Each structure stands twice: as structure tokens, then as C-alpha cells.
PDB file of C-alpha atoms in Angstrom:
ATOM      1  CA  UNK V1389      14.745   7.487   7.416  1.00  0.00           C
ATOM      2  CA  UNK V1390      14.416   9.040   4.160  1.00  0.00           C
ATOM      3  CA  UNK V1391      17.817   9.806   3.555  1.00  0.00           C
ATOM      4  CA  UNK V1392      18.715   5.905   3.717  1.00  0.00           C
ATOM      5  CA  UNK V1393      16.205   5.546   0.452  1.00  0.00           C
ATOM      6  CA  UNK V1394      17.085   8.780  -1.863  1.00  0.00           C
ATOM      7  CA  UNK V1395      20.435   6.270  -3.359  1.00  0.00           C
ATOM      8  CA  UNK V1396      17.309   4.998  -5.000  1.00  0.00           C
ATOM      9  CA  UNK V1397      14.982   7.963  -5.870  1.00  0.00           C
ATOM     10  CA  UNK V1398      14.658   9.290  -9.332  1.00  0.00           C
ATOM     11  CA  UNK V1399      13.473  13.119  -9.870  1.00  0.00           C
ATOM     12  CA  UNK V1400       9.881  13.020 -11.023  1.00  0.00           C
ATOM     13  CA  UNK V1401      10.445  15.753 -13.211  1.00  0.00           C
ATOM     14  CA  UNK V1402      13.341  14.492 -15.412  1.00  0.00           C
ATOM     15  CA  UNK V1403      14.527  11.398 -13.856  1.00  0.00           C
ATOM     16  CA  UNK V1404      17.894  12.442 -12.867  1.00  0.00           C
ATOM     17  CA  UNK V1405      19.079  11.066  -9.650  1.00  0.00           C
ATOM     18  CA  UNK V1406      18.258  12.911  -6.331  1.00  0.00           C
ATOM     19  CA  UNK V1407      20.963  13.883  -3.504  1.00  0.00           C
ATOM     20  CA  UNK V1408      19.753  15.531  -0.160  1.00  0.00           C
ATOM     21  CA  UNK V1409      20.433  19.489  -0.360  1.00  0.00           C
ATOM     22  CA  UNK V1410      20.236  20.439   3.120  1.00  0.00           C
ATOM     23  CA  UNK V1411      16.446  20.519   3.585  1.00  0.00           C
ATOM     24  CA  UNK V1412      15.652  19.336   0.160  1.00  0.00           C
ATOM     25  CA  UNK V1413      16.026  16.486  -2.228  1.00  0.00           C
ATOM     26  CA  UNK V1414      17.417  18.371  -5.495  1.00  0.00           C
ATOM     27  CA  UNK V1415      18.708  17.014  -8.999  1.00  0.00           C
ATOM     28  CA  UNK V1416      21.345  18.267 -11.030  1.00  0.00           C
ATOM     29  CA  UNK V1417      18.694  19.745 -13.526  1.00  0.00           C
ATOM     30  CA  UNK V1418      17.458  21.919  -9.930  1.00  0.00           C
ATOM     31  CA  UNK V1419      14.312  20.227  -9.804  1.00  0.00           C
ATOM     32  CA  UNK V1420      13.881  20.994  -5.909  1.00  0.00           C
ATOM     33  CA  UNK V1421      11.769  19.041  -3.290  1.00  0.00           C
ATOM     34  CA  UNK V1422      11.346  19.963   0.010  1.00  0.00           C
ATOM     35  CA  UNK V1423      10.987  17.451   2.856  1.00  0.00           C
ATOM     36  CA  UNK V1424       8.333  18.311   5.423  1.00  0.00           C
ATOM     37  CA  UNK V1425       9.064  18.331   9.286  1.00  0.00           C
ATOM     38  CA  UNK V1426       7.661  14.816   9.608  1.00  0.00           C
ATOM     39  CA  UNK V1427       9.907  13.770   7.444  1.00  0.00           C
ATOM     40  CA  UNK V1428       8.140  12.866   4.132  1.00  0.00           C
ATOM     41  CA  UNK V1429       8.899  14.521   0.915  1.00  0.00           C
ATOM     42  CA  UNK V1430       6.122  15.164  -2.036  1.00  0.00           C
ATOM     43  CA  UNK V1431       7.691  14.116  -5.516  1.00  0.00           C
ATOM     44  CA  UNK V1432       4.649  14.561  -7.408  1.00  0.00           C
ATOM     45  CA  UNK V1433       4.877  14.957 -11.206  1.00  0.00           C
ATOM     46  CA  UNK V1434       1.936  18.097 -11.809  1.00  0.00           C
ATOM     47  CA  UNK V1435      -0.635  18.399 -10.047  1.00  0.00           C
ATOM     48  CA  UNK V1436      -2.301  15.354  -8.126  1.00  0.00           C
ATOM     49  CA  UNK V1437      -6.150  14.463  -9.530  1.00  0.00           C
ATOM     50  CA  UNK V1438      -6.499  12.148  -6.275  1.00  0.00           C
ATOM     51  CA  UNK V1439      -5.009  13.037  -2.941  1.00  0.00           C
ATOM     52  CA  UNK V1440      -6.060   9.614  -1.377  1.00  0.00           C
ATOM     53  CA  UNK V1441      -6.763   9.145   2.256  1.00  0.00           C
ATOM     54  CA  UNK V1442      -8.354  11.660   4.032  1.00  0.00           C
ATOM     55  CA  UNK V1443      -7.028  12.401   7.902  1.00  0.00           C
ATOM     56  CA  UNK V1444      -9.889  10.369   9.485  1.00  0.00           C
ATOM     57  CA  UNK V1445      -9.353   7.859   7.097  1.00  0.00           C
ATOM     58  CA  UNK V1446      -5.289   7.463   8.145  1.00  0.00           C
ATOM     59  CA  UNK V1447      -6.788   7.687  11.762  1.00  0.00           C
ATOM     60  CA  UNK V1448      -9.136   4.866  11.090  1.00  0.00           C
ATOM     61  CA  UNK V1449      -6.475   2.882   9.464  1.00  0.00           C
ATOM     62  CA  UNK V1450      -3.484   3.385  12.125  1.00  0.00           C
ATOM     63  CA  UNK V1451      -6.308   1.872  14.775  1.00  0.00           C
ATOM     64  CA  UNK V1452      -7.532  -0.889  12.944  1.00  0.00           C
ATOM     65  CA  UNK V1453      -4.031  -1.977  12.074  1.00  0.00           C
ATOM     66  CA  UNK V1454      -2.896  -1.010  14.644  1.00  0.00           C
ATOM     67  CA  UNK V1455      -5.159  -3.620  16.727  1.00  0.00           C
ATOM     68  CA  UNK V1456      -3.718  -6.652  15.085  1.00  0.00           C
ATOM     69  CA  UNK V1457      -6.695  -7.298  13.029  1.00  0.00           C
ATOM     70  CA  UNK V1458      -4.384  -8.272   9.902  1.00  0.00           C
ATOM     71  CA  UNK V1459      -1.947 -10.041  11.132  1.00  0.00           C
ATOM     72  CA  UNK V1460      -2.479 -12.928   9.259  1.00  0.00           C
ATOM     73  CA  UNK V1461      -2.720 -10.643   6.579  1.00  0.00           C
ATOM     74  CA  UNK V1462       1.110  -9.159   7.703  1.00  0.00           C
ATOM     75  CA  UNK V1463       2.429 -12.987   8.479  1.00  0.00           C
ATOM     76  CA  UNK V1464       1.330 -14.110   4.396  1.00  0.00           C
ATOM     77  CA  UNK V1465       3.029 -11.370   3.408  1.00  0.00           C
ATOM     78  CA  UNK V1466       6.312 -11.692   5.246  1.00  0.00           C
ATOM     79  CA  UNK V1467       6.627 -15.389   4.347  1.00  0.00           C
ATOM     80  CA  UNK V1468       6.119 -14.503   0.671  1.00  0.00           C
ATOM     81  CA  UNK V1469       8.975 -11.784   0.801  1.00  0.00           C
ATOM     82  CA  UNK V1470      11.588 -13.046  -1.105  1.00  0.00           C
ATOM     83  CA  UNK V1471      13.413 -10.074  -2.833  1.00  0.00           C
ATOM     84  CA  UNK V1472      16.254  -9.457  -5.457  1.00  0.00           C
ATOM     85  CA  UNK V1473      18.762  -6.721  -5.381  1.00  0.00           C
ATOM     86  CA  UNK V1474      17.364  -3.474  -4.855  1.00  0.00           C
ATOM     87  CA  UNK V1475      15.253  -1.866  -1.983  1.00  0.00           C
ATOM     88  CA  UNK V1476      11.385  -2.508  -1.004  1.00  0.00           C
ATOM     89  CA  UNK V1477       8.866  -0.378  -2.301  1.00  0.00           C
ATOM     90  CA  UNK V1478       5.309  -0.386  -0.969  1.00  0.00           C
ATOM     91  CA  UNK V1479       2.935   1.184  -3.765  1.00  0.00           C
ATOM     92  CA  UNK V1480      -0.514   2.644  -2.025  1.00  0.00           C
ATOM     93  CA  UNK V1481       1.862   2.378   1.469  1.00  0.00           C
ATOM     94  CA  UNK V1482      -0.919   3.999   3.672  1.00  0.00           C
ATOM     95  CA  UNK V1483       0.958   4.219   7.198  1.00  0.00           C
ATOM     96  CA  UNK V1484       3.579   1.717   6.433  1.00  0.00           C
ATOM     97  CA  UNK V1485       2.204  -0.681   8.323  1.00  0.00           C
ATOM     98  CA  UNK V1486       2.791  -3.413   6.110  1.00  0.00           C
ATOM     99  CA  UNK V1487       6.378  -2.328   5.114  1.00  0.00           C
ATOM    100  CA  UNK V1488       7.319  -2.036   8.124  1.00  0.00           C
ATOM    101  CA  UNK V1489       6.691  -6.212   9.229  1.00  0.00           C
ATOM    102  CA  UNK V1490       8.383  -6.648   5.543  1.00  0.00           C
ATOM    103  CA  UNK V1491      11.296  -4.719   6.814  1.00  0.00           C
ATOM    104  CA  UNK V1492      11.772  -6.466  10.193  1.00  0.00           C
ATOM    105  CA  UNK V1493      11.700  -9.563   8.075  1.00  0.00           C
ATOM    106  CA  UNK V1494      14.867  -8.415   6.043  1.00  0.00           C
ATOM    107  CA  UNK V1495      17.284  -6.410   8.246  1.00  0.00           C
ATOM    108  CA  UNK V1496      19.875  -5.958   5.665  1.00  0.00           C
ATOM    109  CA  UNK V1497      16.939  -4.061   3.755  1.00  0.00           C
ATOM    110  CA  UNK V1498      15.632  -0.394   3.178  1.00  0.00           C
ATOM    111  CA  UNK V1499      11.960   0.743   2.624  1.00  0.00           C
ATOM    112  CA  UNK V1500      10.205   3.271   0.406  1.00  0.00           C
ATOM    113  CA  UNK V1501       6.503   4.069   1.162  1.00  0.00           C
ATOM    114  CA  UNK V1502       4.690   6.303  -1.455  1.00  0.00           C
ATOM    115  CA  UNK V1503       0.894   7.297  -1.420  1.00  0.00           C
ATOM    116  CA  UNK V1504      -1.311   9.951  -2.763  1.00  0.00           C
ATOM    117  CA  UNK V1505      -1.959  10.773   0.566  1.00  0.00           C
ATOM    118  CA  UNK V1506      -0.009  13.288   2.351  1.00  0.00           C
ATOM    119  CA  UNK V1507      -1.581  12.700   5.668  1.00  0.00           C
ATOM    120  CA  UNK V1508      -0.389   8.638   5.360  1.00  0.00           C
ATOM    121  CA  UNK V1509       3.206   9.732   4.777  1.00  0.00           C
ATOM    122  CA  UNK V1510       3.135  11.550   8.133  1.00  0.00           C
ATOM    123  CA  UNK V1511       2.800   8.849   9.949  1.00  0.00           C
ATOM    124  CA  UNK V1512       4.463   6.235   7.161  1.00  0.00           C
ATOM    125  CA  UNK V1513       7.578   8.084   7.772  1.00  0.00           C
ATOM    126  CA  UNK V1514       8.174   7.304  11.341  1.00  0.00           C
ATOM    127  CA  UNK V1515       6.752   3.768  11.387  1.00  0.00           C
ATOM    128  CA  UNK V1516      10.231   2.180  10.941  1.00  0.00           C
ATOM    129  CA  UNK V1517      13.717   3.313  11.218  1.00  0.00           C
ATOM    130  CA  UNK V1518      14.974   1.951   7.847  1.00  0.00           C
ATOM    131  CA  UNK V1519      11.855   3.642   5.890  1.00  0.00           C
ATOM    132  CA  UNK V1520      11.676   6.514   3.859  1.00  0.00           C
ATOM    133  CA  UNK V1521       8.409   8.179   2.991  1.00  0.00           C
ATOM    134  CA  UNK V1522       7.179  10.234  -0.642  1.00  0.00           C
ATOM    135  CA  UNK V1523       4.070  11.349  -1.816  1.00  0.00           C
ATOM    136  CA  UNK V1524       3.166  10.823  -5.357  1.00  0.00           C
ATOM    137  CA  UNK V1525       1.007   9.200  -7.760  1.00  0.00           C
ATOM    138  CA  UNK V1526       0.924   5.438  -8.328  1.00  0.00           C
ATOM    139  CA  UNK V1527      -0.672   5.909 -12.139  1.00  0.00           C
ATOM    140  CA  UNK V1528       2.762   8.429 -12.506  1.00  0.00           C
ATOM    141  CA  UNK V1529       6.258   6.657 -13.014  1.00  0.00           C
ATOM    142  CA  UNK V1530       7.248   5.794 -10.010  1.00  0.00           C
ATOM    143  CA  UNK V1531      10.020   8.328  -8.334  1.00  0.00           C
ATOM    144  CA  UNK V1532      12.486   5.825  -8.386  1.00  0.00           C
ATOM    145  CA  UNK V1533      15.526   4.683 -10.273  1.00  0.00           C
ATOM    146  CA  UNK V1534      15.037   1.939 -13.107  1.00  0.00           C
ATOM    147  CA  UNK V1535      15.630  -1.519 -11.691  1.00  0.00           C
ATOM    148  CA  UNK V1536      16.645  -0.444  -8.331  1.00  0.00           C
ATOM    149  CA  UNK V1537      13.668  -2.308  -6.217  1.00  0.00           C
ATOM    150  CA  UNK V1538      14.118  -5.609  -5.211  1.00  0.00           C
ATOM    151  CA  UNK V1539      10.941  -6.149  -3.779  1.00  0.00           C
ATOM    152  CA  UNK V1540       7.791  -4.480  -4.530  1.00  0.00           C
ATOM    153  CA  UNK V1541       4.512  -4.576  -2.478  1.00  0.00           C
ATOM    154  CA  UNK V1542       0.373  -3.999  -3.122  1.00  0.00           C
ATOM    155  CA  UNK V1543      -1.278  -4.484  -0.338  1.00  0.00           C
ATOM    156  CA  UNK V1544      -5.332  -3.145  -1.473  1.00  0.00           C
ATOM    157  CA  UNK V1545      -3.422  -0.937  -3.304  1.00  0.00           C
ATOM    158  CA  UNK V1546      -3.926  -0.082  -6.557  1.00  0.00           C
ATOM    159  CA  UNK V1547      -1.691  -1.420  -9.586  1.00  0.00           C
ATOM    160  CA  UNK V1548       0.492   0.053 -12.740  1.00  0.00           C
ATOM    161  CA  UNK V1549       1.650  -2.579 -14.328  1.00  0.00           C
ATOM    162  CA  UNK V1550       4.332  -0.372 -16.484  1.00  0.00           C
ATOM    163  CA  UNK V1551       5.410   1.828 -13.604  1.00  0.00           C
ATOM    164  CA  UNK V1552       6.076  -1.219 -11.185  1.00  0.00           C
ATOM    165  CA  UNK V1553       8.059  -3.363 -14.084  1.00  0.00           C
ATOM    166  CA  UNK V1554       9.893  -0.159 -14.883  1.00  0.00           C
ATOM    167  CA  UNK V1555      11.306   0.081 -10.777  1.00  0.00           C
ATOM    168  CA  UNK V1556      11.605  -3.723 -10.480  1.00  0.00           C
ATOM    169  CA  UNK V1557      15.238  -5.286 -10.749  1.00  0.00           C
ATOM    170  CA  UNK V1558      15.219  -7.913 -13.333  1.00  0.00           C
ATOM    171  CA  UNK V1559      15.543 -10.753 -10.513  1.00  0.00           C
ATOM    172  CA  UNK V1560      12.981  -8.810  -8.165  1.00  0.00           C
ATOM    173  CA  UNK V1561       9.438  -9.984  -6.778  1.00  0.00           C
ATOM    174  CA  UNK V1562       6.069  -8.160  -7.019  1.00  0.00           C
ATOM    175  CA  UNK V1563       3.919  -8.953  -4.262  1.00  0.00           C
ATOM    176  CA  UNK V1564      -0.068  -8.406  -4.614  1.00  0.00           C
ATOM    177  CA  UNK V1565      -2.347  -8.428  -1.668  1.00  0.00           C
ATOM    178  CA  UNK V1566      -5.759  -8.620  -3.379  1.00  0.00           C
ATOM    179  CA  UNK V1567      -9.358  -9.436  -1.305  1.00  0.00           C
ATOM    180  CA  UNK V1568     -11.668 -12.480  -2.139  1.00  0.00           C
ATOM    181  CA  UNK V1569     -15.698 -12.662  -2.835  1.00  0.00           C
ATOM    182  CA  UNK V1570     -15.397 -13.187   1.132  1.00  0.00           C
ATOM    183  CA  UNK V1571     -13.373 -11.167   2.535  1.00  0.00           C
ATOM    184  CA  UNK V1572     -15.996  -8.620   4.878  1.00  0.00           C
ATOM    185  CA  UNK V1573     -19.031 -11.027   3.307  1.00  0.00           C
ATOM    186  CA  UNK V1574     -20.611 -10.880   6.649  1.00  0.00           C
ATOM    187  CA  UNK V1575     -20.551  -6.943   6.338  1.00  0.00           C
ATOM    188  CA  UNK V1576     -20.884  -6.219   2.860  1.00  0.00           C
ATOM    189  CA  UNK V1577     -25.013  -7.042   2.746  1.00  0.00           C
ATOM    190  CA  UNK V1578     -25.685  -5.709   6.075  1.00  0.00           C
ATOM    191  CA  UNK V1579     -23.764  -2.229   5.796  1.00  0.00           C
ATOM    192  CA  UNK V1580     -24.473  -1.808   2.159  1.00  0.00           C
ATOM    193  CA  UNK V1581     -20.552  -1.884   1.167  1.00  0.00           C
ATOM    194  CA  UNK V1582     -18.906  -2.464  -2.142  1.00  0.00           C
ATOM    195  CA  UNK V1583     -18.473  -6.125  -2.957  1.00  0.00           C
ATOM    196  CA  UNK V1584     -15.324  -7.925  -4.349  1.00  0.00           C
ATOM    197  CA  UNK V1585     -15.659  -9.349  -7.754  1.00  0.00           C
ATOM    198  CA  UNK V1586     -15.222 -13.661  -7.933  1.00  0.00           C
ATOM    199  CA  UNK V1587     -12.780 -13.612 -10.585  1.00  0.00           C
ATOM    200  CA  UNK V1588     -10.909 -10.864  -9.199  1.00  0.00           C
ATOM    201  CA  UNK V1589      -7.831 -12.884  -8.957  1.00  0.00           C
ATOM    202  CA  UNK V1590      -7.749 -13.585 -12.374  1.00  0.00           C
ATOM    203  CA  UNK V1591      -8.541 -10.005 -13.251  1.00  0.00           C
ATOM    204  CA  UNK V1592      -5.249  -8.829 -11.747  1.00  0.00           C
ATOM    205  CA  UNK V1593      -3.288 -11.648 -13.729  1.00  0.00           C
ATOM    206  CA  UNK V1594      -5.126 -10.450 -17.033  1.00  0.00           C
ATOM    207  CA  UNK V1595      -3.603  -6.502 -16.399  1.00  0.00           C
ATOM    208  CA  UNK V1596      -0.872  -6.828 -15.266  1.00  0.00           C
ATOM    209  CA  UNK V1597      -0.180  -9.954 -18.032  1.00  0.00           C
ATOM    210  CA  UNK V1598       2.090  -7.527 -20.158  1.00  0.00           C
ATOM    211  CA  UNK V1599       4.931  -7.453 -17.951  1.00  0.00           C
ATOM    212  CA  UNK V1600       4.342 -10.034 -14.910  1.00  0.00           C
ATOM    213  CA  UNK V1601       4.202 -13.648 -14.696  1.00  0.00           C
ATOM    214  CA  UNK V1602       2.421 -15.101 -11.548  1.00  0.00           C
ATOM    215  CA  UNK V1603       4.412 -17.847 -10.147  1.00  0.00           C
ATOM    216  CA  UNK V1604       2.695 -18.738  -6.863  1.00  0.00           C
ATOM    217  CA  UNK V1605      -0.584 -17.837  -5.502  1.00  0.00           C
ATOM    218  CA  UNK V1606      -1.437 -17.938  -1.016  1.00  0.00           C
ATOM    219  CA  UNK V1607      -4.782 -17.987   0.161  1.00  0.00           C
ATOM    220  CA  UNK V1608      -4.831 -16.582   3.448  1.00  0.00           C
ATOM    221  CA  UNK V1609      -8.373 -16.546   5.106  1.00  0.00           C
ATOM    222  CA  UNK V1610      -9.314 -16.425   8.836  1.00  0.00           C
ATOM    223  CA  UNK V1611     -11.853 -14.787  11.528  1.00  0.00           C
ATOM    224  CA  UNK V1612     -11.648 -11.487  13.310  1.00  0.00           C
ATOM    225  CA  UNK V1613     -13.871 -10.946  16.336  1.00  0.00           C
ATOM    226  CA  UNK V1614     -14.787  -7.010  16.139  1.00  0.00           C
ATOM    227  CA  UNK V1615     -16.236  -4.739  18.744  1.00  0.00           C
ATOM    228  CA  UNK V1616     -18.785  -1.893  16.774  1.00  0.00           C
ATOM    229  CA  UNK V1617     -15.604   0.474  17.288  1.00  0.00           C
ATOM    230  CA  UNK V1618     -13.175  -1.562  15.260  1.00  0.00           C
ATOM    231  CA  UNK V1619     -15.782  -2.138  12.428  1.00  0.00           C
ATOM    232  CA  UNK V1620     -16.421   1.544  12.384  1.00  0.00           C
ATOM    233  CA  UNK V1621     -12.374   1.618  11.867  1.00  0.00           C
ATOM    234  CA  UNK V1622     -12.916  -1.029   9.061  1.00  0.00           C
ATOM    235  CA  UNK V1623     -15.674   0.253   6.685  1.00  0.00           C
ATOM    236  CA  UNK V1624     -13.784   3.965   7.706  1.00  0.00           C
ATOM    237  CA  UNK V1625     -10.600   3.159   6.594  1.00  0.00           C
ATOM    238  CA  UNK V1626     -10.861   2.131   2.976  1.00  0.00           C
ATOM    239  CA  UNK V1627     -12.824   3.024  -0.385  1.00  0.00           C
ATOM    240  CA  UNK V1628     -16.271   2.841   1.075  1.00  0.00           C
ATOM    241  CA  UNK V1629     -15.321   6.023   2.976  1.00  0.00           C
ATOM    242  CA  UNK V1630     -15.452   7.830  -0.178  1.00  0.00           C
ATOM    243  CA  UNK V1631     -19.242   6.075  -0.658  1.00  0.00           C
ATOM    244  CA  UNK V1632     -21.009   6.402   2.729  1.00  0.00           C
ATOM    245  CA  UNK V1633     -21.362   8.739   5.573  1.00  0.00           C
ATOM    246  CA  UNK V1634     -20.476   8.129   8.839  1.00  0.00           C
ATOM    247  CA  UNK V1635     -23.721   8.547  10.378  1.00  0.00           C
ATOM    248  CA  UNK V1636     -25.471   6.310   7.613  1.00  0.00           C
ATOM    249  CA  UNK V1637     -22.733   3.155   8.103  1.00  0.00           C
ATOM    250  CA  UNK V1638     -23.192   4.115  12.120  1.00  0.00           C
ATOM    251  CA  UNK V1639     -26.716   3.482  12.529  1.00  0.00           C
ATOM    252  CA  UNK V1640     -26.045   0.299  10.646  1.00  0.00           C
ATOM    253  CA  UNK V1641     -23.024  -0.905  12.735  1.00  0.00           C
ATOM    254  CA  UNK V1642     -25.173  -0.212  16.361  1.00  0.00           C
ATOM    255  CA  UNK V1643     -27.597  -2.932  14.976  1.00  0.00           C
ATOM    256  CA  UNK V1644     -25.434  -5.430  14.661  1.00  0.00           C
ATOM    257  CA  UNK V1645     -24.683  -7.998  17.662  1.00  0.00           C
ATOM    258  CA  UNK V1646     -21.542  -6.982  19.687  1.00  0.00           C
ATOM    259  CA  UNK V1647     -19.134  -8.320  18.868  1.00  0.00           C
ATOM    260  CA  UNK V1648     -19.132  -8.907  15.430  1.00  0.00           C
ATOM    261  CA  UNK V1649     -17.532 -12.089  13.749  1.00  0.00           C
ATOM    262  CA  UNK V1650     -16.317 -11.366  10.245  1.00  0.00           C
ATOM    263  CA  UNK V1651     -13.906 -13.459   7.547  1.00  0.00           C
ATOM    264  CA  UNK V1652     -11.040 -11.767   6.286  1.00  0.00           C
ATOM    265  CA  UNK V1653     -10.152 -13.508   2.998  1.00  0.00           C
ATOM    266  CA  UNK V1654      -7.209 -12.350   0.124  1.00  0.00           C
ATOM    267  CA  UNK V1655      -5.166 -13.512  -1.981  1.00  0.00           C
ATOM    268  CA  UNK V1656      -1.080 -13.290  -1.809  1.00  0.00           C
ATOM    269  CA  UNK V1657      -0.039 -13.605  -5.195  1.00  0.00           C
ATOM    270  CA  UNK V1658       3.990 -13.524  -6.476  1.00  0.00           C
ATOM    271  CA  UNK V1659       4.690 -12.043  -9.702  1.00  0.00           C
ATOM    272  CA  UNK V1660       7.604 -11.972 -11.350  1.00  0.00           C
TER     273      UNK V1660
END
């Protein structure tokens, strides 16, 4: 719930601590932030230049997940969650499915999910009891206080190296989920989708170098067996959206044998 998580938000405005105000999150400067009926708040700082997942791309996502297709994915990540003091903060949170597993891992824990993507903190905000959801913008400081996060997650999410060290609690954890040259390789030829670089492993280290350390890298790589529906979910959950139409991937996907075998294949990589 989101009031469990505001002990830890920051305004985004002047970073003064927030307090709930009846139907609001407000500072003591009045910067005011109201919290929607499903429960999310926005703490953007301006105006947002991306407003990330579109509705059928959160639909697309909550299915696929939803179906258990990553949960090897979910199991790496748990068994990598080691935090400091401090809450955990999923950065590019989509529906929370990920924070959520991390938070059933650590009962004595509370969860902040923030996303560009108004439409993911619906449903990011009820997917667990001890989470709190907030809009805002992951190349923004984060809306939380310095060195209250004990445990930070990116799950094919993107990265600020600054704003993440900035939130982190000297003894916390970053945790990166990051995909390999083969994760989808069976799909990326045939449906024309954007590939993973070789190195990009190495690429993360290299940016996020100023302020993080790496200290232990999982491989975690396995098969999924996909009917054409839950590869539609796949390509239509994630940046190819943005590059291909639905008809255009569609006509692909009904060529391809049912059901489709495909390698998932990332990286779980602990920074600290």
C-alpha cells in the first residue's frame, strides 16, 4: 500500500520529505500530489518526454507474466536479493510483477514501483500488499529519500547510474536483469525484432562504472514452449511495440509452427 512506502519518498520538486494529506502526498514547501483511485500517485518532476507503456502494452505484459513464462527469470532474481537497510525499489517496475516475488522473498520488507507509465502503476499498485506505486521518470532523481533503499531492482529496465547510487543505502545491492545475444534468438530473425548486443554485459558495467562495482554475475538461460498467443504477448509487451505493428508481427507469428520453442537468456548481475 502506498502509504507503507511514503516514510521513504522524497518530493520531486524540492526534496523535502512527503506525509499523506488526506488524499494527497504533500511536503512542507506545499508541493501537492494527488493519489489516483487505484492507488498510485504521479511524482513527476515537469513534464514527462516518455510516458512508457501503452495500455495494450501493460495488457500484453500482465498475460505473459502472468503465464509463468519468467519464472526462472523471477527465481534468479529472488536468490540474488540480498538487501541492506532501506526499502526495495524497482526502477522501470511495469506491473510489479517482479517486486512483488522480491517481496514475498523478504517479509520484513516494503516495495516501491515507479514507471513512466501510468497505466503500469494501475495495476503495480495492487499486485502486492506491502507495495506502493509512483509514476515518474527514471532519467529524473528518483522520488525518494537519499540512502533510504536497501535493495534496488532493473529488470529490462532502463538504468541511471547517479539517480540509483543517490537512493541506495551505503550497504545496499543493485540488482540488473539485462538480456543476452540469445535471449528471443529464435524470434529475433524470423519476426524482424531488435537484437541484443554481445557485449552488452560489459556495456552496463562500463556506465554504470562511476558509482557501481559488480561483484557477482548469474546466467540464467532456459526454454519456453509458446502458443502464437503468448508470443504475440511477447514481441507486444516490450520495445519492439514501439517498432512494429500488430498486424505486420501477426502475419509473421501465424507462420510459425505452433507451438513455438524459444530461449530465454539474461544476465543477473549484483552491483554494489
Amino acid at each position: 500500500m502506498l502509504a507503507d512506502v511514503v516514510p521513504y519518498l522524497a518530493c520531486p520538486q524540492c526534496a523535502a520529505d512527503l506525509t499523506v494529506d488526506g488524499g494527497a502526498l504533500r511536503c512542507a514547501n506545499r508541493h501537492t500530489f494527488d493519489v489516483a483511485r487505484q492507488g498510485y500517485v504521479s511524482l513527476l518532476r515537469g513534464s514527462a518526454t516518455f510516458t512508457g507503456d501503452t495500455p495494450a502494452m501493460v495488457e500484453a505484459r500482465a498475460a505473459f507474466l502472468g503465464a509463468g513464462h519468467y519464472a526462472p527469470i523471477v527465481r534468479a532474481l529472488v536468490d540474488a536479493a540480498l538487501p541492506g537497510p532501506g526499502c526495495v525499489i524497482d526502477v522501470g517496475a511495469g506491473v510489479g510483477h517482479y517486486l512483488a516475488a522480491v517481496l514475498d522473498a523478504l517479509p520484513d520488507r516494503v516495495g516501491l514501483a515507479v514507471d513512466a507509465s501510468k497505466h503500469a502503476m494501475r495495476r503495480a499498485a495492487r499486485a502486492h500488499p506491502r507495495l506502493g506505486a509512483a509514476v515518474c521518470d527514471a532519467w529524473q532523481p528518483l522520488p525518494v529519500r537519499p540512502g533510504s533503499t536497501g535493495l534496488a531492482l532493473t529488470v529490462f529496465a532502463p538504468r541511471n547510474p547517479a539517480a540509483l547510487r543517490r537512493a541506495l543505502h551505503p550497504d545496499g545491492t543493485l540488482l540488473v536483469v539485462a538480456p543476452t545475444d540469445r535471449h528471443l534468438a529464435e524470434l529475433v530473425s524470423t519476426l524482424d525484432l531488435l537484437a541484443v548486443e554481445k557485449d552488452k554485459a560489459e556495456r552496463i558495467d562500463a556506465k554504470l562504472a562511476p558509482h557501481f562495482t559488480p561483484v557477482r554475475r548469474d546466467d540464467c538461460e532456459f526454454t519456453m514452449t509458446l502458443p502464437h498467443a503468448a508470443v504475440a504477448a511477447l514481441v507486444g509487451m516490450g520495445p519492439n511495440a514501439f517498432h512494429r505493428t500488430a498486424d505486420s508481427v501477426g502475419a509473421r507469428i501465424a507462420a510459425l509452427p505452433a507451438p513455438v520453442t524459444v530461449t530465454g537468456s539474461v544476465t543477473v548481475t549484483t552491483y554494489r
